[in-house]
Short mmCIF file of C-alpha atoms and ligand atoms in Angstrom, two decimals:
data_model
loop_
_atom_site.label_atom_id
_atom_site.label_comp_id
_atom_site.label_asym_id
_atom_site.label_seq_id
_atom_site.Cartn_x
_atom_site.Cartn_y
_atom_site.Cartn_z
CA UNK X 388 16.03 -17.27 -24.65
CA UNK X 389 16.47 -17.45 -20.87
CA UNK X 390 15.82 -14.42 -18.68
CA UNK X 391 19.27 -14.77 -17.14
CA UNK X 392 20.81 -12.93 -20.07
CA UNK X 393 21.41 -9.23 -19.67
CA UNK X 394 18.81 -6.61 -20.44
CA UNK X 395 20.35 -5.34 -23.69
CA UNK X 396 20.89 -8.85 -25.04
CA UNK X 397 17.27 -9.72 -24.37
CA UNK X 398 16.03 -6.42 -25.84
CA UNK X 399 17.86 -7.18 -29.07
CA UNK X 400 17.25 -10.93 -29.39
CA UNK X 401 14.22 -12.29 -27.51
CA UNK X 402 11.38 -12.99 -29.93
CA UNK X 403 13.60 -11.74 -32.74
CA UNK X 404 15.41 -14.80 -34.06
CA UNK X 405 16.27 -14.68 -37.79
CA UNK X 406 13.26 -15.50 -39.94
CA UNK X 407 13.33 -19.27 -40.63
CA UNK X 408 12.16 -19.04 -44.25
CA UNK X 409 14.42 -16.22 -45.50
CA UNK X 410 17.05 -15.65 -42.83
CA UNK X 411 15.90 -12.02 -42.44
CA UNK X 412 17.85 -10.81 -39.41
CA UNK X 413 15.08 -8.48 -38.25
CA UNK X 414 11.48 -9.70 -37.74
CA UNK X 415 9.57 -9.00 -40.98
CA UNK X 416 6.65 -6.61 -41.01
CA UNK X 417 3.60 -8.81 -41.66
CA UNK X 418 0.96 -6.58 -43.21
CA UNK X 419 -1.92 -8.97 -43.57
CA UNK X 420 -5.41 -8.98 -42.13
CA UNK X 421 -6.04 -12.66 -42.79
CA UNK X 422 -4.23 -15.97 -43.29
CA UNK X 423 -4.95 -18.59 -45.91
CA UNK X 424 -5.84 -21.97 -44.44
CA UNK X 425 -4.45 -25.06 -46.22
CA UNK X 426 -7.71 -26.94 -45.67
CA UNK X 427 -10.93 -26.59 -43.75
CA UNK X 428 -10.35 -26.81 -40.01
CA UNK X 429 -6.57 -26.47 -40.25
CA UNK X 430 -4.43 -23.31 -39.99
CA UNK X 431 -0.81 -22.51 -39.20
CA UNK X 432 -1.41 -20.77 -35.88
CA UNK X 433 -2.71 -17.58 -37.49
CA UNK X 434 -6.28 -16.87 -38.53
CA UNK X 435 -7.17 -13.19 -38.42
CA UNK X 436 -5.11 -10.06 -37.79
CA UNK X 437 -7.10 -8.70 -34.84
CA UNK X 438 -5.87 -11.63 -32.81
CA UNK X 439 -2.71 -12.94 -34.47
CA UNK X 440 0.27 -11.26 -36.10
CA UNK X 441 3.87 -12.51 -36.09
CA UNK X 442 5.41 -9.01 -35.87
CA UNK X 443 3.25 -8.16 -32.87
CA UNK X 444 4.09 -11.51 -31.28
CA UNK X 445 7.80 -10.76 -31.60
CA UNK X 446 7.26 -7.52 -29.69
CA UNK X 447 5.18 -9.30 -27.05
CA UNK X 448 7.85 -11.94 -26.47
CA UNK X 449 10.49 -9.27 -26.04
CA UNK X 450 8.34 -7.23 -23.65
CA UNK X 451 7.44 -10.28 -21.56
CA UNK X 452 11.13 -11.08 -21.20
CA UNK X 453 12.15 -7.52 -20.30
CA UNK X 454 9.43 -7.25 -17.63
CA UNK X 455 10.05 -10.78 -16.32
CA UNK X 456 6.49 -11.86 -17.13
CA UNK X 457 5.17 -15.05 -18.72
CA UNK X 458 3.41 -13.10 -21.44
CA UNK X 459 2.63 -9.65 -22.79
CA UNK X 460 -0.41 -8.34 -24.66
CA UNK X 461 0.14 -5.36 -26.97
CA UNK X 462 -2.61 -2.79 -27.44
CA UNK X 463 -3.24 0.15 -29.76
CA UNK X 464 -2.25 2.66 -27.04
CA UNK X 465 -1.39 2.93 -23.38
CA UNK X 466 -5.00 3.92 -22.75
CA UNK X 467 -6.34 0.83 -24.56
CA UNK X 468 -3.99 -1.28 -22.40
CA UNK X 469 -5.19 0.42 -19.20
CA UNK X 470 -8.81 0.03 -20.28
CA UNK X 471 -8.32 -3.71 -20.89
CA UNK X 472 -7.18 -4.16 -17.28
CA UNK X 473 -10.14 -2.17 -15.93
CA UNK X 474 -12.49 -4.46 -17.89
CA UNK X 475 -11.70 -7.13 -15.30
CA UNK X 476 -13.95 -5.16 -12.94
CA UNK X 477 -17.69 -5.51 -12.36
CA UNK X 478 -20.28 -2.89 -11.34
CA UNK X 479 -19.89 -2.20 -7.63
CA UNK X 480 -16.15 -2.84 -7.61
CA UNK X 481 -13.73 -0.31 -6.17
CA UNK X 482 -10.26 0.77 -7.36
CA UNK X 483 -7.79 2.44 -5.03
CA UNK X 484 -5.55 4.68 -7.12
CA UNK X 485 -2.60 6.89 -6.33
CA UNK X 486 -3.46 10.61 -6.18
CA UNK X 487 -0.67 11.45 -8.59
CA UNK X 488 -1.88 9.78 -11.75
CA UNK X 489 -1.64 10.24 -15.51
CA UNK X 490 -4.51 12.58 -16.45
CA UNK X 491 -5.83 10.21 -19.12
CA UNK X 492 -6.12 7.32 -16.67
CA UNK X 493 -7.93 9.64 -14.24
CA UNK X 494 -10.33 10.60 -17.04
CA UNK X 495 -10.91 6.93 -17.92
CA UNK X 496 -11.70 6.09 -14.29
CA UNK X 497 -13.95 9.11 -13.74
CA UNK X 498 -15.72 9.59 -17.06
CA UNK X 499 -16.01 6.03 -18.35
CA UNK X 500 -15.85 3.63 -15.39
CA UNK X 501 -17.56 5.67 -12.64
CA UNK X 502 -20.78 6.02 -14.70
CA UNK X 503 -20.65 2.21 -14.99
CA UNK X 504 -20.50 1.91 -11.20
CA UNK X 505 -16.82 1.19 -10.80
CA UNK X 506 -15.73 3.68 -8.16
CA UNK X 507 -12.19 4.95 -7.61
CA UNK X 508 -10.85 6.16 -4.27
CA UNK X 509 -7.71 8.31 -4.55
CA UNK X 510 -5.11 7.89 -1.89
CA UNK X 511 -1.61 9.03 -1.00
CA UNK X 512 0.06 5.62 -1.31
CA UNK X 513 3.08 6.87 0.60
CA UNK X 514 1.08 6.62 3.86
CA UNK X 515 0.63 2.89 4.62
CA UNK X 516 -1.55 3.34 7.75
CA UNK X 517 -4.10 5.46 5.91
CA UNK X 518 -3.99 3.14 2.93
CA UNK X 519 -4.68 0.13 5.13
CA UNK X 520 -7.72 1.85 6.66
CA UNK X 521 -9.01 2.48 3.13
CA UNK X 522 -8.38 -1.13 2.11
CA UNK X 523 -10.29 -2.37 5.15
CA UNK X 524 -13.22 -0.05 4.45
CA UNK X 525 -13.41 -0.33 0.66
CA UNK X 526 -12.15 -3.85 -0.09
CA UNK X 527 -10.94 -2.79 -3.58
CA UNK X 528 -10.31 -5.28 -6.39
CA UNK X 529 -7.30 -3.29 -7.57
CA UNK X 530 -4.65 -0.86 -6.42
CA UNK X 531 -3.34 1.27 -9.30
CA UNK X 532 -0.14 3.26 -9.19
CA UNK X 533 2.66 4.78 -11.24
CA UNK X 534 6.19 4.84 -9.88
CA UNK X 535 7.74 7.30 -10.56
CA UNK X 536 4.40 9.07 -10.80
CA UNK X 537 3.27 11.72 -13.21
CA UNK X 538 4.02 14.61 -12.87
CA UNK X 539 5.46 14.78 -9.32
CA UNK X 540 7.78 11.78 -9.73
CA UNK X 541 6.87 10.22 -6.41
CA UNK X 542 8.40 6.80 -5.85
CA UNK X 543 6.32 4.11 -4.12
CA UNK X 544 7.53 0.98 -2.41
CA UNK X 545 6.18 -1.64 -4.84
CA UNK X 546 7.22 -4.59 -2.63
CA UNK X 547 5.39 -3.20 0.39
CA UNK X 548 2.31 -2.19 -1.60
CA UNK X 549 2.02 -5.56 -3.31
CA UNK X 550 2.08 -7.31 0.07
CA UNK X 551 -0.61 -4.98 1.34
CA UNK X 552 -2.72 -5.43 -1.79
CA UNK X 553 -2.54 -9.22 -1.57
CA UNK X 554 -3.37 -9.19 2.13
CA UNK X 555 -6.69 -7.60 1.14
CA UNK X 556 -7.24 -9.74 -1.95
CA UNK X 557 -6.56 -6.94 -4.44
CA UNK X 558 -4.41 -6.94 -7.57
CA UNK X 559 -1.53 -4.50 -7.68
CA UNK X 560 -1.32 -2.76 -11.06
CA UNK X 561 1.82 -0.74 -11.79
CA UNK X 562 2.01 1.67 -14.69
CA UNK X 563 5.73 1.35 -15.41
CA UNK X 564 5.79 3.87 -18.26
CA UNK X 565 8.01 6.45 -16.53
CA UNK X 566 10.57 3.96 -15.23
CA UNK X 567 10.60 1.60 -18.24
CA UNK X 568 11.58 -2.05 -17.75
CA UNK X 569 15.23 -1.01 -17.80
CA UNK X 570 14.92 0.75 -14.44
CA UNK X 571 12.58 -1.56 -12.58
CA UNK X 572 10.52 -4.73 -12.96
CA UNK X 573 7.38 -4.45 -10.81
CA UNK X 574 6.38 -8.11 -11.39
CA UNK X 575 9.60 -9.20 -9.67
CA UNK X 576 8.63 -6.98 -6.71
CA UNK X 577 5.21 -8.63 -6.37
CA UNK X 578 2.94 -6.64 -8.70
CA UNK X 579 0.29 -8.61 -10.60
CA UNK X 580 0.01 -6.51 -13.75
CA UNK X 581 2.38 -4.05 -15.40
CA UNK X 582 1.01 -1.59 -17.94
CA UNK X 583 3.03 0.52 -20.36
CA UNK X 584 2.43 3.30 -22.74
CA UNK X 585 5.02 1.98 -25.20
CA UNK X 586 4.57 5.36 -26.92
CA UNK X 587 7.10 6.70 -24.41
CA UNK X 588 10.51 5.22 -23.50
CA UNK X 589 9.98 1.79 -25.08
CA UNK X 590 9.24 3.19 -28.55
CA UNK X 591 11.58 6.02 -27.66
CA UNK X 592 11.49 8.10 -30.85
CA UNK X 593 8.16 9.94 -30.65
CA UNK X 594 6.93 8.25 -33.82
CA UNK X 595 4.46 5.59 -32.66
CA UNK X 596 1.50 5.13 -30.29
CA UNK X 597 1.13 1.83 -28.45
CA UNK X 598 0.58 0.09 -25.13
CA UNK X 599 1.10 -3.25 -23.46
CA UNK X 600 0.19 -5.25 -20.37
CA UNK X 601 2.58 -7.83 -18.92
CA UNK X 602 1.80 -10.40 -16.20
CA UNK X 603 3.21 -13.55 -14.64
CA UNK X 604 -0.11 -15.36 -14.22
CA UNK X 605 -0.93 -17.05 -17.58
CA UNK X 606 -4.63 -16.82 -16.72
CA UNK X 607 -4.45 -13.02 -16.62
CA UNK X 608 -2.66 -13.02 -19.98
CA UNK X 609 -5.40 -15.20 -21.50
CA UNK X 610 -8.10 -12.90 -20.14
CA UNK X 611 -6.34 -9.85 -21.59
CA UNK X 612 -6.02 -11.53 -24.99
CA UNK X 613 -9.70 -12.36 -24.89
CA UNK X 614 -10.56 -8.73 -24.09
CA UNK X 615 -8.28 -7.47 -26.86
CA UNK X 616 -9.70 -9.80 -29.46
CA UNK X 617 -13.27 -9.10 -28.35
CA UNK X 618 -13.08 -5.32 -27.84
CA UNK X 619 -10.60 -4.83 -30.67
CA UNK X 620 -7.92 -2.50 -29.27
CA UNK X 621 -5.17 -4.34 -31.14
CA UNK X 622 -1.73 -2.88 -31.91
CA UNK X 623 -1.19 -2.62 -35.67
CA UNK X 624 1.74 -4.55 -37.23
CA UNK X 625 3.64 -1.46 -38.37
CA UNK X 626 3.34 0.04 -34.89
CA UNK X 627 4.60 -3.23 -33.43
CA UNK X 628 7.56 -3.21 -35.82
CA UNK X 629 8.50 0.39 -34.98
CA UNK X 630 8.17 -0.29 -31.27
CA UNK X 631 10.41 -3.33 -31.57
CA UNK X 632 12.96 -1.26 -33.44
CA UNK X 633 12.95 1.33 -30.65
CA UNK X 634 13.02 -1.26 -27.88
CA UNK X 635 16.42 -2.61 -28.94
CA UNK X 636 18.20 0.56 -27.76
CA UNK X 637 16.16 1.20 -24.60
CA UNK X 638 19.07 0.40 -22.27
CA UNK X 639 21.62 2.70 -23.89
CA UNK X 640 19.07 5.45 -24.38
CA UNK X 641 17.98 5.28 -20.75
CA UNK X 642 21.56 5.56 -19.49
CA UNK X 643 21.94 8.81 -21.43
CA UNK X 644 18.48 10.10 -20.41
CA UNK X 645 19.39 9.43 -16.79
CA UNK X 646 22.84 11.02 -16.93
CA UNK X 647 21.40 14.16 -18.53
CA UNK X 648 18.44 14.33 -16.15
CA UNK X 649 20.67 14.06 -13.07
CA UNK X 650 22.68 17.06 -14.27
CA UNK X 651 19.57 19.09 -14.97
CA UNK X 652 18.01 18.24 -11.60
CA UNK X 653 21.15 19.44 -9.81
CA UNK X 654 21.28 22.57 -11.93
CA UNK X 655 17.62 23.39 -11.17
CA UNK X 656 18.12 22.75 -7.44
CA UNK X 657 20.79 25.45 -7.33
CA UNK X 658 18.87 27.99 -9.46
CA UNK X 659 17.47 31.05 -7.63
CA UNK X 660 14.21 31.15 -9.67
CA UNK X 661 13.34 27.53 -8.85
CA UNK X 662 11.33 26.52 -5.77
CA UNK X 663 10.98 22.71 -5.61
CA UNK X 664 12.64 20.10 -7.83
CA UNK X 665 10.89 16.74 -8.18
CA UNK X 666 13.26 14.01 -9.26
CA UNK X 667 13.33 10.30 -8.30
CA UNK X 668 17.02 10.68 -7.40
CA UNK X 669 15.96 12.97 -4.54
CA UNK X 670 13.31 10.58 -3.22
CA UNK X 671 15.53 8.58 -0.85
CA UNK X 672 16.14 4.91 -0.05
CA UNK X 673 13.10 3.31 -1.74
CA UNK X 674 14.07 4.83 -5.09
CA UNK X 675 17.67 3.86 -4.54
CA UNK X 676 16.73 0.25 -3.83
CA UNK X 677 14.03 -0.05 -6.47
CA UNK X 678 15.45 1.69 -9.53
CA UNK X 679 18.49 0.98 -11.68
CA UNK X 680 18.76 4.61 -12.90
CA UNK X 681 16.47 7.46 -11.84
CA UNK X 682 15.21 7.88 -15.40
CA UNK X 683 14.88 10.95 -17.55
CA UNK X 684 12.02 12.92 -15.99
CA UNK X 685 12.42 16.06 -13.87
CA UNK X 686 9.66 18.41 -12.70
CA UNK X 687 10.04 21.72 -10.89
CA UNK X 688 8.08 24.73 -9.68
CA UNK X 689 9.01 28.37 -10.03
CA UNK X 690 9.34 30.54 -6.92
CA UNK X 691 6.19 32.63 -6.76
CA UNK X 692 7.23 35.23 -4.17
CA UNK X 693 7.82 38.51 -5.98
CA UNK X 694 5.90 37.33 -9.06
CA UNK X 695 2.84 39.48 -9.75
CA UNK X 696 1.52 37.04 -12.38
CA UNK X 697 2.82 33.45 -11.98
CA UNK X 698 1.14 32.22 -15.17
CA UNK X 699 2.83 34.98 -17.18
CA UNK X 700 6.19 33.90 -15.73
CA UNK X 701 5.48 30.25 -16.67
CA UNK X 702 4.60 31.31 -20.22
CA UNK X 703 7.73 33.43 -20.48
CA UNK X 704 9.90 30.48 -19.41
CA UNK X 705 8.16 27.97 -21.68
CA UNK X 706 8.44 30.25 -24.70
CA UNK X 707 12.21 30.69 -24.29
CA UNK X 708 13.16 27.04 -24.64
CA UNK X 709 14.97 26.35 -27.92
CA UNK X 710 16.25 22.77 -27.66
CA UNK X 711 13.37 21.46 -25.51
CA UNK X 712 10.13 21.40 -27.53
CA UNK X 713 6.90 22.45 -25.88
CA UNK X 714 4.87 19.27 -26.34
CA UNK X 715 2.80 16.57 -24.69
CA UNK X 716 4.35 13.15 -24.18
CA UNK X 717 7.76 12.01 -22.95
CA UNK X 718 10.41 9.37 -23.32
CA UNK X 719 11.65 10.20 -26.81
CA UNK X 720 15.25 10.94 -27.76
CA UNK X 721 14.37 14.64 -28.09
CA UNK X 722 13.89 16.78 -24.98
CA UNK X 723 10.36 18.00 -24.30
CA UNK X 724 8.95 20.50 -21.85
CA UNK X 725 5.35 20.47 -20.66
CA UNK X 726 2.97 22.34 -18.40
CA UNK X 727 0.95 19.65 -16.57
CA UNK X 728 -1.82 21.98 -15.30
CA UNK X 729 -2.91 22.94 -18.83
CA UNK X 730 -1.62 19.96 -20.80
CA UNK X 731 -1.44 16.40 -19.43
CA UNK X 732 -3.59 17.14 -16.35
CA UNK X 733 -6.14 19.52 -17.84
CA UNK X 734 -8.81 16.80 -17.32
CA UNK X 735 -8.34 16.95 -13.53
CA UNK X 736 -10.54 19.66 -11.90
CA UNK X 737 -8.47 22.72 -10.87
CA UNK X 738 -9.02 22.44 -7.09
CA UNK X 739 -8.26 18.76 -7.10
CA UNK X 740 -5.19 19.34 -9.20
CA UNK X 741 -3.71 22.03 -6.94
CA UNK X 742 -4.46 20.03 -3.80
CA UNK X 743 -2.37 17.21 -5.31
CA UNK X 744 0.55 19.57 -5.94
CA UNK X 745 0.00 20.05 -9.67
CA UNK X 746 0.21 23.84 -9.23
CA UNK X 747 0.18 26.35 -12.07
CA UNK X 748 3.94 26.98 -11.81
CA UNK X 749 4.82 23.29 -12.20
CA UNK X 750 6.92 22.55 -15.29
CA UNK X 751 7.78 19.01 -16.42
CA UNK X 752 10.86 18.08 -18.42
CA UNK X 753 11.35 14.92 -20.42
CA UNK X 754 15.11 15.07 -20.73
CA UNK X 755 16.28 13.68 -24.05
CA UNK X 756 19.60 12.26 -25.12
CA UNK X 757 21.09 15.39 -26.71
CA UNK X 758 24.39 16.70 -25.32
CA UNK X 759 24.06 17.66 -21.66
CA UNK X 760 25.76 21.04 -22.07
CA UNK X 761 23.28 22.13 -24.72
CA UNK X 762 20.36 21.10 -22.51
CA UNK X 763 21.77 22.88 -19.44
CA UNK X 764 22.33 26.01 -21.51
CA UNK X 765 18.75 25.83 -22.77
CA UNK X 766 17.26 25.48 -19.28
CA UNK X 767 19.42 28.37 -18.07
CA UNK X 768 18.27 30.61 -20.92
CA UNK X 769 14.62 29.68 -20.36
CA UNK X 770 14.79 30.50 -16.65
CA UNK X 771 16.17 33.94 -17.50
CA UNK X 772 12.59 34.59 -18.63
CA UNK X 773 11.39 34.75 -15.01
CA UNK X 774 10.88 38.44 -14.13
CA UNK X 775 13.36 39.48 -11.44
CA UNK X 776 11.71 40.37 -8.12
C1 PLP Y 2173 1.13 8.43 -21.94
C2 PLP Y 2173 0.75 7.68 -20.73
C3 PLP Y 2173 -0.36 6.84 -20.72
C4 PLP Y 2173 -1.28 6.71 -21.93
O1 PLP Y 2173 -0.62 6.14 -23.00
P1 PLP Y 2173 -1.00 6.43 -24.57
O2 PLP Y 2173 -0.03 5.60 -25.30
O3 PLP Y 2173 -0.84 7.90 -24.78
O4 PLP Y 2173 -2.41 6.01 -24.75
C5 PLP Y 2173 -0.62 6.12 -19.57
N1 PLP Y 2173 0.15 6.24 -18.48
C6 PLP Y 2173 1.24 7.05 -18.44
C7 PLP Y 2173 2.04 7.15 -17.21
C8 PLP Y 2173 1.56 7.80 -19.57
O5 PLP Y 2173 2.62 8.61 -19.54
#
């Protein structure tokens, strides 16, 4: 189906035509590890489940269409997808990564790749002059970023960064998990590879772990498939089926996430106990140009003046939430609240973490699609937990 059709039409139909043998309207769940061959040397396009599965292929076709790529490769998790991309690198290669980065990707770069002599230089990608000096000095193979980033929701100019990356012969990799393909398509802005934790908005119901990489260059897709089949980080068929089921409603879910998050960001901005609110909608013209909605994520810090014990205040606030669940992850229909310093970013050393703005009073909200009034009420009640100065 052509990419000219609207997002929701593609989410519901691409790769998901009725099953030709039965007419099943929804792609069947193929639970098989192997495929019977009619005769030696001949098969019907499927040999072994690590490499081939029709349910997974349906998901991959849909994802490729939604991210405007030529192909997608689905992995067992967002981390397996990220790892597959990093396997393009050789000892001695350098990655330039954004300072504000998912803690698990940081851990992968530092604890798995650095010991294998792939070095990562962390950089504030919002400062092009400094970035260019680094590119000249380090000649990286890859620039890696998230936009909006986790947990500070910085927005980077993907068009500008892809031009810069290509000028220095590097790939631009964009982790598009926080935006989702509904809000932005990095490949259309010049990125070479898009990675997703489909666990988050794409799956959307907090019931499945998965990841994917999407690219325009068919050669990169082939290399990723080779890595997946060889290293084995394949997405299981049931996970693919659940993800496909979630994907169909991504557009309508995201509209509601975004409407709720905008209200909560405004509410937090006006609250006397709140210091800074991080929200893509407050990030200015690049976000406005680049994103369809500002998504469902909002982070904020508590005012620390007058607080004798900031961590105690954070705990008091977190424990008072009733509708928001205290949990890792994001992007599901239910609202979640997290504490990056001790949860998602615990793997980043404390000094490093604070220098990057992930302070102890930072709280991250994944705003769900419940009724806005109930969410606002819940945030208000939680913030009443801050001791009055
Ligand atoms: C969750 C997440 C990942 C890792 O994905 P998993 O599916 O948990 O392995 C990577 N990047 C970002 C931005 C994430 O939020």
